[in-house]
Short mmCIF file of C-alpha atoms in Angstrom, two decimals:
data_model
loop_
_atom_site.label_atom_id
_atom_site.label_comp_id
_atom_site.label_asym_id
_atom_site.label_seq_id
_atom_site.Cartn_x
_atom_site.Cartn_y
_atom_site.Cartn_z
CA MET A 22 0.00 0.00 0.00
CA VAL A 23 2.78 2.42 0.93
CA LEU A 24 4.78 1.73 -2.23
CA HIS A 25 1.67 2.05 -4.39
CA ALA A 26 0.78 5.40 -2.84
CA LEU A 27 4.32 6.70 -3.25
CA SER A 28 4.41 5.59 -6.88
CA LEU A 29 1.22 7.50 -7.67
CA ILE A 30 2.49 10.58 -5.88
CA GLN A 31 5.85 10.49 -7.68
CA LYS A 32 4.12 10.35 -11.06
CA GLN A 33 2.14 13.44 -10.13
CA VAL A 34 5.29 15.22 -8.93
CA ASN A 35 7.01 14.56 -12.26
CA SER A 36 3.99 15.84 -14.17
CA PHE A 37 3.71 18.87 -11.92
CA ASN A 38 7.36 19.79 -12.45
CA ILE A 39 6.94 19.82 -16.22
CA VAL A 40 4.02 22.21 -16.03
CA ALA A 41 5.74 24.24 -13.33
CA GLU A 42 8.62 24.93 -15.69
CA GLU A 43 6.17 26.12 -18.31
CA SER A 44 4.33 28.24 -15.77
CA THR A 45 7.38 30.37 -15.05
CA MET A 46 6.92 31.90 -18.48
CA THR A 47 3.86 33.74 -17.21
CA SER A 48 4.99 34.50 -13.67
CA GLN A 49 6.26 37.93 -14.68
CA ALA A 50 2.74 38.82 -15.74
CA VAL A 51 1.62 38.04 -12.21
CA ASP A 52 4.34 40.29 -10.78
CA ASP A 53 3.08 43.14 -12.94
CA ILE A 54 -0.44 42.97 -11.51
CA THR A 55 -1.06 45.41 -8.68
CA PRO A 56 -2.13 43.27 -5.70
CA HIS A 57 -5.45 44.08 -4.12
CA HIS A 58 -6.11 41.18 -1.78
CA ALA A 59 -4.13 38.89 0.49
CA ALA A 60 -2.73 35.46 -0.20
CA CYS A 61 -5.16 32.59 0.07
CA CYS A 62 -6.02 29.25 1.56
CA SER A 63 -7.80 27.76 -1.42
CA VAL A 64 -9.97 24.72 -1.83
CA ILE A 65 -8.48 22.94 -4.83
CA PRO A 66 -4.92 21.61 -4.36
CA THR A 67 -2.40 22.41 -7.06
CA TYR A 68 -1.85 18.80 -8.08
CA ILE A 69 -5.48 18.46 -9.18
CA LEU A 70 -5.17 21.56 -11.32
CA SER A 71 -1.92 20.20 -12.76
CA LYS A 72 -3.58 16.93 -13.67
CA ILE A 73 -6.30 18.66 -15.64
CA ALA A 74 -3.80 20.96 -17.32
CA ASP A 75 -1.78 17.91 -18.43
CA SER A 76 -4.67 15.85 -19.75
CA PRO A 77 -4.97 15.46 -23.54
CA ASP A 78 -8.55 14.29 -22.94
CA ALA A 79 -9.76 17.53 -21.38
CA PRO A 80 -11.57 20.11 -23.53
CA ASP A 81 -9.58 23.18 -24.52
CA ALA A 82 -11.51 25.57 -22.31
CA ALA A 83 -11.14 23.39 -19.21
CA ARG A 84 -7.39 23.03 -19.71
CA GLU A 85 -7.05 26.76 -20.13
CA HIS A 86 -8.88 27.49 -16.90
CA ALA A 87 -6.78 24.93 -15.04
CA ARG A 88 -3.46 26.18 -16.39
CA ASN A 89 -4.43 29.75 -15.60
CA ALA A 90 -5.11 28.81 -11.98
CA LEU A 91 -1.95 26.73 -11.79
CA VAL A 92 0.43 29.43 -13.03
CA HIS A 93 -0.96 31.80 -10.44
CA THR A 94 -0.54 29.28 -7.64
CA ARG A 95 2.90 28.18 -8.84
CA THR A 96 4.23 31.72 -8.57
CA ILE A 97 2.94 32.02 -5.04
CA ILE A 98 4.50 28.70 -4.04
CA GLN A 99 7.90 29.91 -5.25
CA ARG A 100 7.58 33.07 -3.21
CA HIS A 101 6.35 31.05 -0.24
CA GLN A 102 9.55 29.00 -0.22
CA GLU A 103 11.59 32.19 0.03
CA SER A 104 9.62 33.33 3.06
CA ILE A 105 9.19 30.00 4.87
CA LEU A 106 12.01 30.71 7.33
CA ARG A 107 10.38 34.00 8.23
CA GLN A 108 7.07 32.22 8.75
CA ILE A 109 8.54 29.90 11.36
CA ASN A 110 8.91 32.91 13.63
CA ALA A 111 5.94 34.75 12.18
CA THR A 112 3.03 36.46 13.83
CA PRO A 113 -0.34 34.66 13.75
CA ALA A 114 -1.33 36.54 10.62
CA GLN A 115 1.92 35.83 8.80
CA GLY A 116 1.88 32.11 9.39
CA ALA A 117 -1.25 31.48 7.40
CA SER A 118 0.02 31.28 3.84
CA HIS A 119 -2.05 28.71 1.95
CA GLN A 120 -3.21 27.55 -1.41
CA GLY A 121 -6.69 26.72 -2.66
CA ILE A 122 -8.93 23.74 -2.07
CA ILE A 123 -8.23 22.51 -5.62
CA PRO A 124 -4.72 20.98 -5.82
CA ASP A 125 -2.42 22.37 -8.52
CA HIS A 126 -1.89 19.02 -10.15
CA ILE A 127 -5.55 18.89 -11.15
CA SER A 128 -5.45 22.35 -12.72
CA ASN A 129 -2.18 21.47 -14.39
CA SER A 130 -3.68 18.36 -15.97
CA ILE A 131 -6.64 20.28 -17.36
CA ALA A 132 -4.47 23.06 -18.73
CA ASN A 133 -2.10 20.69 -20.51
CA SER A 134 -4.96 18.97 -22.27
CA TYR A 135 -5.52 22.11 -24.41
CA PRO A 136 -3.62 23.08 -27.57
CA ALA A 137 -0.92 25.71 -27.10
CA GLY A 138 -2.21 29.21 -27.69
CA SER A 139 -5.86 28.20 -27.44
CA GLU A 140 -8.50 30.07 -25.46
CA GLY A 141 -8.61 27.23 -22.96
CA GLU A 142 -4.88 27.41 -22.32
CA ASP A 143 -5.09 31.16 -21.76
CA ALA A 144 -7.90 30.75 -19.23
CA ALA A 145 -6.03 28.06 -17.32
CA GLN A 146 -2.91 30.21 -17.18
CA ARG A 147 -5.02 33.04 -15.84
CA THR A 148 -6.40 30.89 -13.03
CA LEU A 149 -2.91 29.85 -11.97
CA SER A 150 -1.70 33.44 -12.13
CA LEU A 151 -4.57 34.64 -9.96
CA SER A 152 -3.88 31.99 -7.33
CA ALA A 153 -0.27 33.13 -7.11
CA GLU A 154 -1.20 36.78 -6.83
CA ILE A 155 -3.71 36.06 -4.08
CA ARG A 156 -1.30 34.10 -1.93
CA ASP A 157 1.63 36.45 -2.51
CA ASN A 158 -0.14 39.38 -0.90
CA ARG A 159 -1.05 37.54 2.32
CA GLU A 160 1.51 39.44 4.40
CA ALA A 161 0.12 42.79 3.24
CA HIS A 162 -2.80 42.26 5.62
CA ALA A 163 -0.73 41.07 8.57
CA ASP A 164 -1.12 44.20 10.70
CA SER A 165 -4.86 44.47 10.28
CA LEU A 166 -5.28 40.78 11.04
CA ARG A 167 -3.27 41.12 14.22
CA ASP A 168 -5.52 44.01 15.21
CA ALA A 169 -8.61 41.92 14.57
CA GLN A 170 -7.23 39.12 16.71
CA ALA A 171 -6.28 41.45 19.54
CA LYS A 172 -9.75 42.92 20.00
CA PRO A 173 -11.51 41.84 23.21
CA PRO A 174 -14.57 39.58 22.93
CA THR A 175 -17.82 41.37 22.24
CA THR A 176 -21.46 40.37 22.25
CA LYS A 177 -21.93 37.62 19.70
CA ARG A 178 -23.77 39.01 16.71
CA LEU A 179 -23.79 37.57 13.22
CA LYS A 180 -22.64 40.08 10.60
CA ARG A 181 -22.62 38.89 6.98
CA VAL A 182 -21.83 40.81 3.81
CA VAL A 183 -21.89 39.33 0.30
CA TYR A 184 -20.41 41.01 -2.78
CA ASP A 185 -20.60 40.15 -6.47
CA ALA A 186 -17.26 40.51 -8.30
CA LYS A 187 -19.18 40.35 -11.59
CA HIS A 188 -16.50 38.11 -13.11
CA THR A 189 -13.70 40.55 -12.33
CA GLU A 190 -10.95 40.47 -9.69
CA ILE A 191 -12.54 43.34 -7.75
CA LEU A 192 -13.78 41.83 -4.50
CA ASP A 193 -16.15 44.65 -3.52
CA GLU A 194 -17.50 45.37 -6.99
CA LYS A 195 -21.16 45.23 -5.96
CA LEU A 196 -22.88 44.69 -2.61
CA VAL A 197 -25.70 42.20 -3.15
CA ARG A 198 -26.70 41.14 0.36
CA SER A 199 -25.98 42.19 3.93
CA GLU A 200 -27.10 40.91 7.33
CA GLY A 201 -30.87 40.63 7.54
CA GLY A 202 -31.39 41.49 3.89
CA PRO A 203 -33.78 39.54 1.65
CA ALA A 204 -32.71 36.65 -0.53
CA THR A 205 -31.47 37.53 -4.00
CA SER A 206 -32.18 35.92 -7.36
CA ASP A 207 -28.57 34.72 -7.44
CA PRO A 208 -28.08 31.17 -6.04
CA ALA A 209 -24.35 31.74 -5.48
CA ALA A 210 -24.94 34.86 -3.38
CA ASP A 211 -27.59 33.18 -1.25
CA GLU A 212 -25.54 30.00 -0.81
CA CYS A 213 -22.63 32.13 0.33
CA TYR A 214 -24.84 34.06 2.76
CA ASP A 215 -26.37 30.88 4.20
CA GLY A 216 -23.00 29.12 4.43
CA LEU A 217 -21.44 31.99 6.35
CA GLY A 218 -24.36 31.89 8.75
CA ALA A 219 -24.18 28.14 9.27
CA THR A 220 -20.47 28.42 10.03
CA PHE A 221 -20.96 31.25 12.53
CA ASN A 222 -23.74 29.33 14.27
CA PHE A 223 -21.61 26.22 14.66
CA TYR A 224 -18.75 28.05 16.35
CA SER A 225 -21.16 30.08 18.49
CA ASP A 226 -23.53 27.28 19.53
CA ILE A 227 -21.07 24.42 19.92
CA LEU A 228 -17.75 26.04 20.82
CA SER A 229 -18.96 29.35 22.31
CA ARG A 230 -16.67 31.22 19.91
CA ASN A 231 -17.58 34.68 18.67
CA SER A 232 -16.96 34.36 14.93
CA ILE A 233 -13.75 32.98 13.50
CA ASN A 234 -11.39 35.27 15.39
CA GLY A 235 -13.23 35.00 18.70
CA ALA A 236 -13.95 38.74 18.66
CA GLY A 237 -16.98 39.11 16.41
CA MET A 238 -15.22 39.40 13.05
CA SER A 239 -17.64 40.16 10.21
CA LEU A 240 -18.04 37.33 7.71
CA ILE A 241 -17.58 38.60 4.17
CA GLY A 242 -17.92 36.68 0.94
CA THR A 243 -17.44 37.57 -2.71
CA VAL A 244 -19.04 35.44 -5.43
CA HIS A 245 -18.49 35.27 -9.21
CA PHE A 246 -14.78 36.00 -8.86
CA ASP A 247 -13.05 36.24 -12.25
CA LYS A 248 -14.21 34.19 -15.23
CA ASN A 249 -14.68 30.43 -14.80
CA TYR A 250 -12.36 30.50 -11.78
CA ASN A 251 -11.76 26.96 -10.52
CA ASN A 252 -11.36 27.63 -6.83
CA ALA A 253 -12.57 29.18 -3.60
CA TYR A 254 -10.25 30.67 -1.04
CA TRP A 255 -9.89 32.48 2.28
CA ASP A 256 -7.68 35.56 1.85
CA GLY A 257 -7.25 36.42 5.51
CA LYS A 258 -10.27 38.71 5.60
CA GLN A 259 -12.99 37.12 3.51
CA MET A 260 -14.14 34.16 1.43
CA VAL A 261 -13.92 34.36 -2.36
CA PHE A 262 -15.72 31.97 -4.70
CA GLY A 263 -15.22 31.14 -8.35
CA ASP A 264 -17.99 29.78 -10.54
CA GLY A 265 -15.99 26.82 -11.81
CA ASP A 266 -15.43 26.03 -15.47
CA GLY A 267 -18.66 24.07 -15.85
CA THR A 268 -16.71 21.22 -17.42
CA TYR A 269 -15.08 19.67 -14.35
CA PHE A 270 -16.07 22.03 -11.54
CA ASN A 271 -19.41 23.45 -10.45
CA ARG A 272 -19.79 26.71 -8.54
CA PHE A 273 -17.92 26.62 -5.26
CA THR A 274 -20.70 28.07 -3.10
CA ALA A 275 -22.78 24.92 -3.52
CA SER A 276 -20.78 22.93 -0.96
CA LEU A 277 -21.31 23.97 2.68
CA ASP A 278 -18.32 22.01 3.93
CA VAL A 279 -16.11 23.91 1.48
CA ILE A 280 -17.28 27.18 3.02
CA GLY A 281 -16.70 25.74 6.49
CA HIS A 282 -13.30 24.39 5.43
CA GLU A 283 -12.03 27.73 4.20
CA LEU A 284 -13.33 29.71 7.17
CA ALA A 285 -11.67 27.14 9.45
CA HIS A 286 -8.35 28.25 7.96
CA GLY A 287 -9.20 31.60 9.47
CA VAL A 288 -9.87 29.98 12.84
CA THR A 289 -6.52 28.18 12.71
CA GLN A 290 -4.87 31.45 11.69
CA PHE A 291 -6.18 33.08 14.87
CA THR A 292 -5.35 30.13 17.16
CA ALA A 293 -2.47 27.68 16.60
CA ASN A 294 -1.43 29.43 13.37
CA LEU A 295 -0.01 26.23 11.92
CA ILE A 296 2.55 26.93 9.18
CA TYR A 297 1.30 25.82 5.77
CA GLU A 298 4.15 23.52 4.82
CA GLY A 299 4.70 19.76 4.85
CA GLU A 300 3.36 17.76 7.80
CA THR A 301 2.49 20.88 9.79
CA GLY A 302 0.59 22.27 6.82
CA ALA A 303 -1.21 18.93 6.48
CA LEU A 304 -2.34 19.28 10.09
CA ASN A 305 -3.61 22.76 9.18
CA GLU A 306 -5.51 21.31 6.21
CA SER A 307 -6.94 18.54 8.37
CA MET A 308 -8.28 21.06 10.88
CA SER A 309 -10.22 22.67 8.05
CA ASP A 310 -11.57 19.35 6.82
CA VAL A 311 -12.56 18.30 10.35
CA PHE A 312 -14.42 21.50 11.16
CA GLY A 313 -15.83 21.87 7.66
CA CYS A 314 -17.25 18.36 7.92
CA MET A 315 -18.72 19.03 11.37
CA ILE A 316 -20.33 22.26 10.18
CA LYS A 317 -22.12 20.35 7.43
CA GLN A 318 -23.16 17.58 9.82
CA TYR A 319 -24.41 20.14 12.36
CA LYS A 320 -26.48 21.93 9.74
CA LEU A 321 -28.01 18.61 8.63
CA ASN A 322 -28.30 17.32 12.22
CA GLN A 323 -26.51 14.11 11.23
CA THR A 324 -24.95 11.64 13.61
CA SER A 325 -21.47 10.33 12.93
CA ALA A 326 -23.04 7.12 11.64
CA GLU A 327 -25.35 8.99 9.25
CA ALA A 328 -22.72 11.34 7.82
CA ASP A 329 -20.98 10.64 4.50
CA TRP A 330 -17.58 11.96 5.72
CA LEU A 331 -16.88 13.44 2.30
CA ILE A 332 -15.42 16.89 1.61
CA GLY A 333 -16.65 18.81 -1.42
CA VAL A 334 -19.60 16.73 -2.57
CA GLY A 335 -21.02 18.46 -5.64
CA LEU A 336 -17.82 20.30 -6.61
CA PHE A 337 -17.15 17.92 -9.49
CA THR A 338 -19.49 17.85 -12.47
CA PRO A 339 -20.88 14.52 -13.75
CA ALA A 340 -17.98 14.47 -16.24
CA VAL A 341 -15.62 13.53 -13.40
CA ASN A 342 -15.43 10.00 -12.04
CA GLY A 343 -15.42 11.06 -8.42
CA LYS A 344 -17.80 11.48 -5.51
CA SER A 345 -15.97 14.32 -3.76
CA LEU A 346 -12.65 16.07 -3.29
CA ARG A 347 -11.65 14.03 -0.23
CA SER A 348 -12.91 11.19 1.95
CA MET A 349 -12.19 11.31 5.68
CA LYS A 350 -13.42 7.75 6.08
CA ALA A 351 -11.25 6.32 3.32
CA PRO A 352 -8.51 8.77 2.25
CA GLY A 353 -7.34 8.15 -1.31
CA THR A 354 -10.71 6.94 -2.64
CA ALA A 355 -12.58 10.18 -3.40
CA TYR A 356 -11.93 10.21 -7.15
CA ASP A 357 -10.17 8.28 -9.90
CA ASP A 358 -10.56 9.99 -13.24
CA PRO A 359 -8.61 9.99 -16.55
CA VAL A 360 -8.36 13.79 -16.51
CA ILE A 361 -8.44 14.71 -12.81
CA GLY A 362 -6.24 11.80 -11.83
CA LYS A 363 -6.42 9.56 -8.77
CA ASP A 364 -6.94 10.82 -5.23
CA LEU A 365 -3.43 11.01 -3.74
CA GLN A 366 -4.37 11.26 -0.08
CA VAL A 367 -2.72 8.75 2.25
CA ALA A 368 -4.34 7.18 5.31
CA ASN A 369 -1.36 6.03 7.35
CA TYR A 370 1.60 7.87 8.81
CA ALA A 371 3.96 5.31 7.26
CA ASP A 372 3.28 6.96 3.90
CA VAL A 373 4.40 10.29 5.34
CA LEU A 374 7.57 8.92 6.91
CA THR A 375 8.66 7.12 3.75
CA SER A 376 8.10 10.02 1.36
CA GLU A 377 9.52 13.50 1.02
CA LEU A 378 7.59 15.68 -1.37
CA PRO A 379 9.24 18.82 -2.76
CA SER A 380 7.96 22.02 -1.20
CA ASP A 381 6.67 23.24 -4.57
CA PHE A 382 4.39 20.21 -4.92
CA ASP A 383 1.27 20.79 -2.83
CA ASN A 384 3.38 22.78 -0.34
CA GLY A 385 5.11 19.57 0.63
CA GLY A 386 1.97 17.42 0.71
CA VAL A 387 -0.49 19.49 2.74
CA HIS A 388 -3.55 18.07 0.97
CA ILE A 389 -2.02 14.60 0.68
CA TYR A 390 -0.74 13.91 4.19
CA SER A 391 -3.86 15.44 5.77
CA GLY A 392 -5.62 12.14 5.18
CA VAL A 393 -3.85 10.72 8.25
CA PRO A 394 -5.36 13.01 10.93
CA ASN A 395 -8.60 13.14 8.93
CA ARG A 396 -9.09 9.41 9.31
CA ALA A 397 -8.08 9.57 12.98
CA PHE A 398 -10.91 12.02 13.63
CA TYR A 399 -13.36 9.88 11.67
CA LEU A 400 -12.41 6.84 13.75
CA VAL A 401 -12.84 8.71 17.04
CA ALA A 402 -16.18 10.25 16.07
CA THR A 403 -17.72 7.03 14.79
CA GLU A 404 -16.44 4.94 17.70
CA LEU A 405 -17.80 7.39 20.28
CA GLY A 406 -21.09 7.60 18.39
CA GLY A 407 -23.72 10.31 18.47
CA HIS A 408 -22.89 13.66 16.94
CA SER A 409 -19.28 14.28 15.96
CA TRP A 410 -19.25 17.68 17.64
CA ASP A 411 -20.44 16.39 21.03
CA ARG A 412 -17.18 14.78 22.13
CA ALA A 413 -14.74 14.22 19.25
CA GLY A 414 -15.13 17.80 18.05
CA LYS A 415 -14.64 19.26 21.50
CA ILE A 416 -11.49 17.19 22.00
CA TRP A 417 -10.04 18.42 18.69
CA TRP A 418 -11.00 21.99 19.53
CA ALA A 419 -9.36 21.84 22.95
CA ALA A 420 -6.16 20.54 21.34
CA LEU A 421 -6.19 23.16 18.58
CA THR A 422 -6.55 26.00 21.08
CA ASP A 423 -4.01 24.67 23.58
CA ARG A 424 -1.03 27.05 23.72
CA ARG A 425 1.36 24.12 23.60
CA LEU A 426 0.35 23.56 19.97
CA THR A 427 2.87 25.76 18.17
CA PRO A 428 2.99 26.98 14.55
CA SER A 429 5.48 24.20 13.74
CA SER A 430 3.73 21.32 15.56
CA LYS A 431 3.30 18.04 13.70
CA PHE A 432 0.93 15.09 13.92
CA GLN A 433 2.40 13.49 17.02
CA ALA A 434 2.28 16.67 19.09
CA PHE A 435 -1.35 17.22 18.17
CA ALA A 436 -2.24 13.57 18.74
CA LYS A 437 -0.76 13.63 22.24
CA LEU A 438 -2.80 16.71 23.07
CA THR A 439 -6.02 15.03 21.90
CA VAL A 440 -5.30 12.04 24.14
CA GLU A 441 -4.72 14.35 27.10
CA LYS A 442 -7.87 16.37 26.37
CA ALA A 443 -9.96 13.21 26.02
CA GLU A 444 -9.08 12.19 29.56
CA THR A 445 -9.41 15.71 30.98
CA LEU A 446 -12.77 16.45 29.37
CA TYR A 447 -14.22 12.95 29.65
CA ASP A 448 -12.73 9.74 31.01
CA GLN A 449 -10.36 6.83 30.48
CA SER A 450 -12.69 5.07 28.06
CA VAL A 451 -12.77 8.08 25.73
CA LYS A 452 -9.01 8.44 26.07
CA ALA A 453 -8.62 4.82 24.97
CA VAL A 454 -10.74 5.46 21.87
CA VAL A 455 -8.56 8.40 20.88
CA GLU A 456 -5.33 6.48 21.50
CA HIS A 457 -6.58 3.57 19.39
CA ALA A 458 -7.59 5.85 16.50
CA TRP A 459 -4.13 7.39 16.27
CA LYS A 460 -2.56 3.94 16.52
CA GLU A 461 -4.72 2.81 13.59
CA VAL A 462 -3.27 5.57 11.40
CA GLY A 463 0.29 4.94 12.54
CA VAL A 464 0.83 7.92 14.87
CA ASP A 465 2.51 7.16 18.20
CA THR A 466 0.96 8.91 21.21
CA GLY A 467 3.16 7.25 23.83
#
């Protein structure tokens, strides 16, 4: 199993490197764009985008959109490597440099399936360029984010604002809905509004947290970002949603757990501030999957047994042979498609220990290695039974907000904290369940 997983990952790395070399041709264009928003934590990992860009079977337009997104993200990854040492000692705002929910290798595969110079190739290059620009400007908002974090708690009050970018890169192009306003005729705007509310309610009702920063931060979303943009991201201040290309991706507001996932990056940013690189970045990604999944389950009032444990159901169009972007129950089984590629997530820590992904491939495996703690949470929640947020979620939350969890903490440090919290919050039997779950995924808590 380990060798098979590593073989699949290595093939994707090789493919990604080829497209990455090509993407540098357009990176200067990204540099010439005046930045207007901060760097992002996006939904689609780069390796998925790369896979689409590479695929000769993908339609021209889809490959273009993927390559566009990939070039953007690739540029940001290069800049991220230059600043990674600074991030180790960074402030909470500075440590949250991320990429989208769609992996680059998928965008890359789509982009490469289009003829050179075609409209599809141009669109894909644009998507990649935008992703890079978004992430590169993350530090520009560091001071304001620190200010937001430093504010004392206030009365909990939901404050939502939704903008329509009108297929441009201007995030506040048009205000379409604010708190208490009537529904619009735009499904994306209303899905965004409802998703922001569901996320706020989860943190308020279950974890007694006042918005994502604990101090009543307004929840802002922008829909219809750019043209056929294959991603959604958190830029440090707000959520931004693309409409998808319609070929492989649907609109990104349609999935509540995606909204919850991205906003959870904001929560991590204001708590443990886990650096978005390698194993630590995978723990960051897992936190977003865990809380995104619980937000969906809470909204649907599902028990752990009733839940599907899938992330991003509905993101893929029927053209893709896949049920979702990730599976917390069975990492590595979410999709297997000629264009998108095979789900690269691993489920056991042995796959992490025996592989060393380059930092420019999925930021060192943040969306790949996250399958390990994802499955651990699934095992705990289903073994304890009932609702995932009742006990498993509170254990994970206590560990995430423990000051001993540092920006550079890895799986084992977090796992040990969950074992400790299980005993402190509950009893020895719950502690045993948590210990067993981590053992099942190969993480030592001794």
